[in-house]
DNA sequence: TATTAATTGTTAAATTTATAACAACGCAAA
DNA sequence: TTTGCGTTGTTATAAATTTAACAATTAATA
């Protein structure tokens, strides 16, 4: 079995964490650190040191005992694994607030993953550039995607347009779609789809805050009960 | 054991899916549907019908055989579970593109979860309103959070400010934090934290697209090999 | 030099999550 | 009426993911 076959079987969660490790490591590098321990990475990511070591084991990286992991080496290895050699081009569909936020976050951050085009329906935006990325008319999608060899599309259009946009992307030969709208889309077999919805996460936080509030309230009641019971004697 | 204790033990993943089911169901309701099958919900969410039925079993909802689930009833039940009776107030920290995008997505969508304040450092924004939500000076955070009884903070400030913002939120007595910046924050025990980072997901899509590209390339090579082998005879 | 403490790498166990299997039921059509 | 099909609800099984346990090793220190 080739090394690349091992990598294909990396757990999905490990892939996600590798991306996060790299981001953390890049920050550490800026701060002139050259080595890092598993428990340091773990603390940043709110996970356990064992999990960090296990992930690194899976990608075959060895640290130095009592010195930890070489940050630059680890960044390079993670990049080897998750980046494409040739680089991958990305387009953002919809230059509203969210599209522009993504562009800001991302522009110039990765060498191997470049946002090279954006699209919108608004005539005021078409023809302009945001962060030096040109904004095209969304009706030119297929033409531009093929010309610029764009493989991934990020959908940030209004929710009502998400499905139509996904269809157009598929028709244009896109390989992967990241849908940021709260309305799920359907794509045919062979197109990798990730739904990424901001509302679910907020509702999850809300649920656990609510639960904690109720737990705290229950405890107060229980303390009162105990107090009453004791005074019965 | 009380019913509420059962709900406390709902799997995290089920909580997330319940939020997604509700969103899908609300759309179905708008389209004048009154009942829905598990396989229909499943299709929308890219999961299996079994999983839908299992989630609904966990929350104790029963559908009608050969008719499916009553959409309104199910929405109400899910709302009972994930919403707080009294409602929860939310603040957005950072009225950049991302903060405004979230506000747009969210405003007026939920009754029990309301964004009631936003904060920024930019004097041009302070004092104004976005989607009818006032924007305060971020130095007034503690005062406003206590006055407005805000329990959840969404961090959408520049990444360099994420930790400082989180600290300020904790000091103001926040119960839950949703961090949208790519830089993880630390919070003390008792504050519920969810890190939600947009870059990881994009890199994940990129990884699987790359993998698929390589797999496709390998197959071409294998076909060539086979062809050569056959012609050897 | 011997001892102690800290760290990695890895196997084993536990936990969480998803899938499969199937009984029970009810409607529709033969 | 009876047969067959499609659906739910639930238990059992499998898969994925995390955590625990611990040997091996090294550096620092007594």
Coordinates of C-alpha atoms (C1' of nucleotides) in Angstrom, one line a residue:
Chain A
X1 CA 0.0 0.0 0.0
X2 CA 1.3 3.4 -0.9
X3 CA 1.7 6.2 1.6
X4 CA -1.1 8.1 -0.2
X5 CA -3.4 5.3 0.4
X6 CA -2.9 5.6 4.2
X7 CA -3.7 9.3 4.0
X8 CA -6.9 8.6 2.1
X9 CA -8.1 6.7 5.1
X10 CA -7.4 9.5 7.6
X11 CA -10.5 10.0 9.8
X12 CA -12.6 13.0 8.7
X13 CA -12.1 14.5 12.2
X14 CA -8.4 14.2 11.9
X15 CA -8.4 16.1 8.6
X16 CA -10.3 18.9 10.3
X17 CA -7.9 19.0 13.2
X18 CA -4.9 19.0 10.9
X19 CA -6.2 22.2 9.3
X20 CA -6.6 23.7 12.8
X21 CA -3.2 22.5 14.0
X22 CA -1.6 24.2 11.0
X23 CA -3.3 27.5 11.7
X24 CA -2.2 27.4 15.3
X25 CA 1.3 26.4 14.3
X26 CA 1.6 29.3 11.9
X27 CA 0.8 31.7 14.7
X28 CA 3.4 30.0 16.9
X29 CA 5.9 30.4 14.2
X30 CA 5.2 34.1 14.0
X31 CA 6.0 34.2 17.7
X32 CA 9.5 32.8 17.1
X33 CA 8.7 29.5 18.7
X34 CA 10.4 26.5 17.0
X35 CA 9.1 23.5 19.0
X36 CA 5.8 22.7 20.6
X37 CA 4.5 20.0 22.9
X38 CA 1.4 18.0 22.3
X39 CA -0.2 19.5 25.4
X40 CA 0.4 23.0 24.1
X41 CA -1.4 22.3 20.8
X42 CA -4.1 20.5 22.8
X43 CA -4.8 23.5 25.0
X44 CA -5.2 25.8 22.0
X45 CA -7.6 23.5 20.3
X46 CA -9.6 22.5 23.5
X47 CA -8.7 18.8 23.0
X48 CA -6.5 16.3 24.8
X49 CA -2.8 15.8 24.2
X50 CA -3.4 12.1 23.4
X51 CA -5.6 13.1 20.5
X52 CA -2.9 15.4 19.2
X53 CA -0.3 12.7 19.4
X54 CA -2.7 10.1 17.9
X55 CA -3.4 12.4 14.9
X56 CA 0.3 13.0 14.4
X57 CA 0.9 9.3 14.6
X58 CA -1.6 8.8 11.9
X59 CA 0.2 11.1 9.5
X60 CA 3.5 9.5 10.5
X61 CA 5.2 12.5 12.1
X62 CA 7.5 11.9 15.0
X63 CA 8.5 14.5 17.5
X64 CA 11.6 14.7 19.7
X65 CA 11.2 13.3 23.2
X66 CA 11.2 16.1 25.8
X67 CA 11.5 18.7 23.1
X68 CA 8.2 18.2 21.3
X69 CA 7.4 18.8 17.6
X70 CA 9.3 20.9 15.2
X71 CA 6.8 23.5 14.2
X72 CA 8.1 24.2 10.7
X73 CA 8.5 20.5 9.9
X74 CA 5.0 19.8 11.1
X75 CA 3.5 22.7 9.1
X76 CA 5.2 21.4 6.0
X77 CA 4.0 17.9 6.5
X78 CA 0.4 18.9 7.1
X79 CA 0.6 21.1 4.0
X80 CA 1.9 18.1 2.0
X81 CA -1.1 16.2 3.1
X82 CA -4.0 18.6 2.9
X83 CA -2.8 20.9 0.1
X84 CA -2.9 20.0 -3.6
X85 CA 0.5 20.2 -5.3
X86 CA -0.8 22.2 -8.3
X87 CA -3.0 24.4 -6.1
X88 CA -6.8 24.6 -6.2
X89 CA -8.8 27.6 -7.4
X90 CA -12.0 28.7 -5.6
X91 CA -14.9 31.0 -6.5
X92 CA -17.3 32.7 -4.2
X93 CA -20.9 32.9 -5.3
X94 CA -22.5 36.0 -3.9
X95 CA -20.6 39.1 -2.8
X96 CA -22.9 40.0 0.1
X97 CA -21.6 40.6 3.6
X98 CA -20.7 36.9 4.0
X99 CA -18.9 36.6 0.7
X100 CA -16.8 39.6 1.5
X101 CA -16.1 38.4 5.0
X102 CA -14.8 35.1 3.6
X103 CA -12.7 36.9 1.1
X104 CA -11.2 39.1 3.8
X105 CA -10.4 36.1 6.0
X106 CA -8.8 34.2 3.3
X107 CA -7.1 36.5 0.8
X108 CA -3.4 35.9 0.6
X109 CA -3.5 33.3 3.5
X110 CA -2.8 30.1 1.6
X111 CA -0.6 29.5 -1.4
X112 CA -2.3 26.4 -2.6
X113 CA -5.9 27.4 -2.2
X114 CA -6.7 30.6 -4.0
X115 CA -10.0 32.5 -4.3
X116 CA -9.6 33.7 -7.9
X117 CA -13.1 34.8 -8.8
X118 CA -16.4 36.0 -7.3
X119 CA -19.9 36.3 -8.8
X120 CA -22.9 38.4 -8.1
X121 CA -26.2 39.6 -9.8
X122 CA -25.8 43.2 -8.6
X123 CA -24.7 45.5 -11.5
X124 CA -23.0 47.8 -9.0
X125 CA -20.7 45.0 -8.0
X126 CA -20.1 43.3 -11.4
X127 CA -16.9 44.4 -13.0
X128 CA -15.4 45.7 -9.7
X129 CA -12.8 44.0 -7.6
X130 CA -12.9 43.0 -3.9
X131 CA -9.5 42.3 -2.3
X132 CA -8.2 42.3 -5.8
X133 CA -10.5 39.5 -6.8
X134 CA -12.7 40.4 -9.8
X135 CA -16.5 40.1 -9.5
X136 CA -18.2 38.6 -12.5
X137 CA -21.8 38.5 -13.6
X138 CA -23.3 35.3 -12.3
X139 CA -24.6 34.5 -15.7
X140 CA -21.0 34.1 -16.8
X141 CA -20.4 31.4 -14.2
X142 CA -19.7 28.4 -16.5
X143 CA -17.4 30.4 -18.8
X144 CA -15.3 31.8 -16.0
X145 CA -15.1 28.6 -14.0
X146 CA -13.9 26.7 -17.0
X147 CA -11.5 29.4 -18.1
X148 CA -10.0 29.9 -14.7
X149 CA -9.9 26.2 -13.8
X150 CA -12.0 26.7 -10.7
X151 CA -12.7 23.5 -8.8
X152 CA -14.5 24.7 -5.6
X153 CA -17.5 27.0 -5.2
X154 CA -18.5 28.7 -2.0
X155 CA -22.2 29.5 -2.0
X156 CA -23.0 32.7 -0.1
X157 CA -26.0 33.9 -2.1
X158 CA -29.4 34.5 -0.4
X159 CA -30.9 31.3 0.8
X160 CA -33.6 31.3 -1.8
X161 CA -31.0 31.1 -4.5
X162 CA -28.8 28.4 -3.0
X163 CA -30.2 25.5 -5.0
X164 CA -30.2 27.3 -8.3
X165 CA -26.6 28.4 -7.7
X166 CA -25.6 24.8 -6.8
X167 CA -27.2 23.5 -10.0
X168 CA -25.3 26.1 -12.1
X169 CA -22.1 25.2 -10.3
X170 CA -22.5 21.5 -11.1
X171 CA -23.3 22.3 -14.7
X172 CA -20.1 24.3 -14.8
X173 CA -18.1 21.2 -13.8
X174 CA -17.3 22.1 -10.2
X175 CA -15.7 19.4 -8.0
X176 CA -16.6 20.6 -4.5
X177 CA -19.2 22.9 -3.0
X178 CA -19.3 24.6 0.3
X179 CA -22.8 25.9 1.1
X180 CA -22.9 28.6 3.7
X181 CA -26.6 29.3 3.3
X182 CA -29.1 27.9 5.8
X183 CA -30.9 26.0 3.0
X184 CA -29.3 22.6 2.1
X185 CA -28.7 21.9 -1.6
X186 CA -28.5 18.7 -3.6
X187 CA -25.7 17.6 -5.8
X188 CA -25.0 14.5 -7.9
X189 CA -22.7 11.8 -6.9
X190 CA -19.1 12.8 -7.4
X191 CA -19.4 16.4 -6.3
X192 CA -18.1 16.8 -2.8
X193 CA -20.5 18.8 -0.7
X194 CA -20.1 20.4 2.7
X195 CA -23.1 22.2 4.3
X196 CA -21.9 24.8 6.8
X197 CA -24.7 26.5 8.5
X198 CA -24.2 29.3 11.0
X199 CA -27.6 29.1 12.6
X200 CA -27.4 25.6 13.8
X201 CA -24.3 26.3 15.9
X202 CA -25.9 29.3 17.5
X203 CA -29.0 27.3 18.4
X204 CA -26.7 24.6 19.8
X205 CA -25.0 27.2 22.1
X206 CA -28.4 28.4 23.1
X207 CA -29.6 24.9 24.0
X208 CA -26.6 24.2 26.3
X209 CA -26.9 27.6 27.9
X210 CA -30.5 27.0 28.5
X211 CA -29.7 23.5 30.0
X212 CA -27.1 25.0 32.3
X213 CA -29.6 27.6 33.5
X214 CA -32.1 24.9 34.3
X215 CA -29.5 22.8 36.0
X216 CA -28.5 25.8 38.2
X217 CA -32.2 26.5 39.0
X218 CA -32.7 22.9 40.0
X219 CA -29.8 23.0 42.4
X220 CA -31.3 26.0 44.1
X221 CA -34.6 24.1 44.5
X222 CA -32.8 21.0 45.8
X223 CA -30.9 23.1 48.4
X224 CA -34.2 24.6 49.5
X225 CA -35.7 21.1 49.8
X226 CA -32.8 19.9 51.8
X227 CA -33.1 22.9 54.1
X228 CA -36.8 22.3 54.7
X229 CA -36.2 18.6 55.3
X230 CA -33.5 19.3 57.9
X231 CA -35.7 21.9 59.7
X232 CA -38.4 19.2 60.0
X233 CA -36.4 17.5 62.7
Chain B
X1 CA -36.2 10.5 36.1
X2 CA -37.9 13.6 34.7
X3 CA -38.5 14.1 31.0
X4 CA -36.1 17.0 31.1
X5 CA -33.3 14.7 32.3
X6 CA -33.8 12.5 29.2
X7 CA -33.4 15.6 27.1
X8 CA -30.2 16.6 28.8
X9 CA -28.7 13.4 27.6
X10 CA -29.6 13.9 23.9
X11 CA -26.5 13.3 21.8
X12 CA -24.8 16.5 20.7
X13 CA -25.3 15.5 17.1
X14 CA -29.0 15.0 17.6
X15 CA -29.3 18.5 19.0
X16 CA -27.6 19.9 15.9
X17 CA -29.9 17.9 13.6
X18 CA -33.0 18.9 15.5
X19 CA -32.1 22.5 14.7
X20 CA -31.7 21.6 11.1
X21 CA -34.9 19.6 11.0
X22 CA -36.8 22.6 12.3
X23 CA -35.4 24.9 9.7
X24 CA -36.3 22.4 6.9
X25 CA -39.8 21.9 8.4
X26 CA -40.5 25.6 8.6
X27 CA -39.8 25.8 4.9
X28 CA -42.1 22.9 4.2
X29 CA -44.8 24.6 6.3
X30 CA -44.5 27.7 4.1
X31 CA -45.1 25.4 1.1
X32 CA -48.5 24.3 2.6
X33 CA -47.3 20.8 3.4
X34 CA -48.8 19.4 6.6
X35 CA -47.1 16.0 6.9
X36 CA -43.7 14.7 6.0
X37 CA -42.0 11.3 5.8
X38 CA -38.7 10.4 7.5
X39 CA -37.2 9.8 4.0
X40 CA -38.1 13.3 2.9
X41 CA -36.5 14.9 5.9
X42 CA -33.5 12.6 5.4
X43 CA -33.1 13.6 1.7
X44 CA -33.1 17.3 2.6
X45 CA -30.4 16.8 5.3
X46 CA -28.3 14.3 3.3
X47 CA -28.7 11.7 6.0
X48 CA -30.6 8.4 6.3
X49 CA -34.3 7.9 7.2
X50 CA -33.3 5.7 10.0
X51 CA -31.3 8.5 11.6
X52 CA -34.3 10.8 11.4
X53 CA -36.6 8.3 13.0
X54 CA -34.1 7.5 15.7
X55 CA -33.7 11.2 16.5
X56 CA -37.4 11.6 16.7
X57 CA -37.7 8.5 18.9
X58 CA -35.2 10.1 21.3
X59 CA -37.3 13.2 21.7
X60 CA -40.4 11.0 22.1
X61 CA -42.3 12.1 19.0
X62 CA -44.5 9.6 17.2
X63 CA -45.6 10.0 13.6
X64 CA -48.6 8.4 11.9
X65 CA -48.0 5.2 10.0
X66 CA -48.1 5.7 6.2
X67 CA -48.8 9.4 6.7
X68 CA -45.6 10.5 8.3
X69 CA -45.0 13.3 10.8
X70 CA -47.2 16.3 11.4
X71 CA -45.0 19.2 10.5
X72 CA -46.5 21.8 12.9
X73 CA -46.5 19.4 15.8
X74 CA -42.9 18.4 15.2
X75 CA -41.8 22.1 14.9
X76 CA -43.5 22.8 18.2
X77 CA -41.9 19.9 20.0
X78 CA -38.4 20.7 18.7
X79 CA -38.9 24.3 19.8
X80 CA -40.0 23.1 23.2
X81 CA -36.7 21.2 23.5
X82 CA -34.2 23.6 22.1
X83 CA -35.7 27.0 22.8
X84 CA -35.6 28.6 26.2
X85 CA -39.1 29.5 27.6
X86 CA -38.1 32.9 28.6
X87 CA -36.0 33.6 25.5
X88 CA -32.3 34.2 25.3
X89 CA -30.7 37.4 24.3
X90 CA -27.6 37.5 22.1
X91 CA -25.0 40.1 21.2
X92 CA -22.7 40.3 18.2
X93 CA -19.2 41.5 18.9
X94 CA -17.8 43.2 15.8
X95 CA -20.0 44.7 13.1
X96 CA -17.8 43.9 10.2
X97 CA -19.0 42.0 7.1
X98 CA -19.4 38.8 9.1
X99 CA -21.3 40.4 12.0
X100 CA -23.7 42.1 9.6
X101 CA -24.1 38.9 7.6
X102 CA -25.2 37.0 10.7
X103 CA -27.5 39.8 11.7
X104 CA -29.1 39.6 8.2
X105 CA -29.5 35.9 8.4
X106 CA -31.0 35.9 11.8
X107 CA -33.0 39.0 12.4
X108 CA -36.6 38.2 13.1
X109 CA -36.2 34.5 12.4
X110 CA -36.6 33.2 15.9
X111 CA -38.8 34.3 18.7
X112 CA -36.9 32.8 21.5
X113 CA -33.4 33.7 20.5
X114 CA -32.9 37.4 19.8
X115 CA -30.0 39.4 18.8
X116 CA -30.5 42.5 20.9
X117 CA -27.2 44.4 20.7
X118 CA -24.1 44.7 18.6
X119 CA -20.7 46.2 19.5
X120 CA -17.8 47.8 17.5
X121 CA -14.8 50.1 18.0
X122 CA -15.5 52.1 14.8
X123 CA -17.0 55.5 15.7
X124 CA -18.8 55.6 12.3
X125 CA -20.8 52.5 13.5
X126 CA -21.3 53.2 17.2
X127 CA -24.7 54.8 17.8
X128 CA -26.1 53.6 14.5
X129 CA -28.4 50.6 14.0
X130 CA -28.1 47.6 11.8
X131 CA -31.4 45.7 11.1
X132 CA -32.8 47.8 13.9
X133 CA -30.2 46.5 16.3
X134 CA -28.2 49.3 18.0
X135 CA -24.5 49.3 17.8
X136 CA -22.7 50.1 21.0
X137 CA -19.2 51.1 21.8
X138 CA -17.3 47.9 22.8
X139 CA -16.0 49.6 25.9
X140 CA -19.7 49.7 27.1
X141 CA -19.9 45.9 26.8
X142 CA -20.3 45.0 30.5
X143 CA -22.9 47.7 31.1
X144 CA -25.0 46.8 28.1
X145 CA -24.8 43.0 28.6
X146 CA -26.0 43.3 32.2
X147 CA -28.7 45.8 31.4
X148 CA -30.1 43.9 28.5
X149 CA -29.7 40.5 30.1
X150 CA -27.5 39.1 27.3
X151 CA -26.4 35.5 27.8
X152 CA -24.7 34.7 24.5
X153 CA -22.0 36.5 22.7
X154 CA -21.0 35.9 19.0
X155 CA -17.4 37.0 18.3
X156 CA -16.9 38.4 14.8
X157 CA -14.1 40.8 15.6
X158 CA -10.7 40.6 13.7
X159 CA -8.9 37.5 14.8
X160 CA -6.2 39.5 16.6
X161 CA -8.9 40.7 19.0
X162 CA -10.7 37.5 19.6
X163 CA -9.1 36.6 22.9
X164 CA -9.4 40.1 24.4
X165 CA -13.1 40.1 23.4
X166 CA -13.7 36.7 25.0
X167 CA -12.1 37.9 28.2
X168 CA -14.3 40.9 28.3
X169 CA -17.4 38.8 27.6
X170 CA -16.6 36.5 30.5
X171 CA -16.0 39.4 32.8
X172 CA -19.4 40.7 31.8
X173 CA -21.0 37.5 32.9
X174 CA -21.8 35.9 29.6
X175 CA -23.0 32.2 29.6
X176 CA -22.2 31.1 26.1
X177 CA -19.7 32.2 23.4
X178 CA -19.7 31.4 19.7
X179 CA -16.3 32.3 18.2
X180 CA -16.3 32.8 14.5
X181 CA -12.8 34.0 14.3
X182 CA -10.1 31.6 13.1
X183 CA -8.2 32.1 16.4
X184 CA -9.4 29.9 19.2
X185 CA -10.1 31.5 22.6
X186 CA -10.0 30.2 26.1
X187 CA -12.8 30.5 28.6
X188 CA -13.2 29.4 32.2
X189 CA -15.3 26.3 33.2
X190 CA -19.0 27.1 33.2
X191 CA -19.0 29.2 30.1
X192 CA -20.1 27.2 27.1
X193 CA -17.9 27.7 24.1
X194 CA -18.3 26.8 20.5
X195 CA -15.5 27.5 18.0
X196 CA -16.8 27.8 14.5
X197 CA -14.2 28.3 12.0
X198 CA -14.9 28.9 8.3
X199 CA -11.4 28.1 7.0
X200 CA -11.2 24.6 8.3
X201 CA -14.3 23.6 6.3
X202 CA -12.9 25.1 3.1
X203 CA -9.7 23.2 3.6
X204 CA -11.6 20.0 4.2
X205 CA -13.5 20.4 0.9
X206 CA -10.2 21.1 -0.7
X207 CA -8.6 18.0 0.7
X208 CA -11.4 15.7 -0.5
X209 CA -11.4 17.3 -4.0
X210 CA -7.7 16.8 -4.2
X211 CA -8.1 13.2 -3.1
X212 CA -10.8 12.6 -5.7
X213 CA -8.6 14.2 -8.4
X214 CA -5.7 11.8 -7.4
X215 CA -8.0 8.8 -7.4
X216 CA -9.2 9.7 -10.8
X217 CA -5.6 10.1 -12.1
X218 CA -4.7 6.7 -10.6
X219 CA -7.5 5.0 -12.4
X220 CA -6.3 6.3 -15.7
X221 CA -2.8 5.0 -14.9
X222 CA -4.3 1.6 -13.9
X223 CA -6.2 1.3 -17.1
X224 CA -3.1 2.1 -19.1
X225 CA -1.2 -0.6 -17.2
X226 CA -3.9 -3.2 -17.8
X227 CA -3.9 -2.3 -21.5
X228 CA -0.2 -2.8 -21.7
X229 CA -0.4 -6.1 -19.8
X230 CA -3.0 -7.4 -22.1
X231 CA -1.1 -6.5 -25.3
X232 CA 1.9 -8.5 -23.9
X233 CA 0.0 -11.7 -24.8
Chain C
dT1 C1' 26.3 7.6 38.2
dA2 C1' 21.6 6.7 39.5
dT3 C1' 17.1 8.7 40.0
dT4 C1' 13.3 11.4 38.9
dA5 C1' 10.2 13.7 35.9
dA6 C1' 8.4 14.7 31.5
dT7 C1' 7.3 13.5 27.0
dT8 C1' 6.4 10.6 23.0
dG9 C1' 4.3 6.6 20.4
dT10 C1' 1.2 2.9 20.4
dT11 C1' -2.0 -0.6 21.7
dA12 C1' -6.2 -1.5 24.1
dA13 C1' -10.6 -0.1 26.0
dA14 C1' -14.5 2.8 26.2
dT15 C1' -17.7 5.9 24.4
dT16 C1' -20.3 8.0 20.9
dT17 C1' -22.5 7.8 16.7
dA18 C1' -24.6 5.6 12.7
dT19 C1' -26.5 1.7 10.4
dA20 C1' -29.0 -2.5 9.9
dA21 C1' -32.7 -5.5 10.8
dC22 C1' -37.1 -6.4 11.6
dA23 C1' -41.7 -6.5 14.0
dA24 C1' -46.0 -4.0 13.9
dC25 C1' -49.2 -1.6 11.6
dG26 C1' -52.4 0.2 8.1
dC27 C1' -53.8 1.5 3.6
dA28 C1' -54.6 0.1 -1.1
dA29 C1' -55.5 -3.0 -4.5
dA30 C1' -56.5 -7.6 -6.0
Chain D
dT1 C1' -61.5 -10.4 2.4
dT2 C1' -56.8 -11.0 1.8
dT3 C1' -52.4 -9.9 0.1
dG4 C1' -48.7 -6.9 -0.6
dC5 C1' -46.4 -2.6 0.0
dG6 C1' -44.6 1.2 2.5
dT7 C1' -43.9 3.3 6.8
dT8 C1' -42.9 3.8 11.7
dG9 C1' -40.5 2.6 16.1
dT10 C1' -37.0 0.0 18.3
dT11 C1' -33.6 -3.2 19.4
dA12 C1' -29.2 -5.0 17.9
dT13 C1' -25.0 -4.5 15.5
dA14 C1' -21.3 -2.0 13.4
dA15 C1' -18.3 1.8 12.7
dA16 C1' -16.1 5.9 14.0
dT17 C1' -14.0 8.5 17.4
dT18 C1' -12.1 9.4 21.8
dT19 C1' -9.8 8.3 25.9
dA20 C1' -6.9 5.5 28.9
dA21 C1' -2.9 2.9 29.9
dC22 C1' 1.7 2.3 29.6
dA23 C1' 6.3 1.1 27.7
dA24 C1' 10.2 3.6 26.0
dT25 C1' 13.2 7.3 26.1
dT26 C1' 15.6 11.4 27.2
dA27 C1' 17.1 15.3 29.9
dA28 C1' 17.9 17.3 34.1
dT29 C1' 19.2 16.7 38.8
dA30 C1' 20.7 14.6 43.0

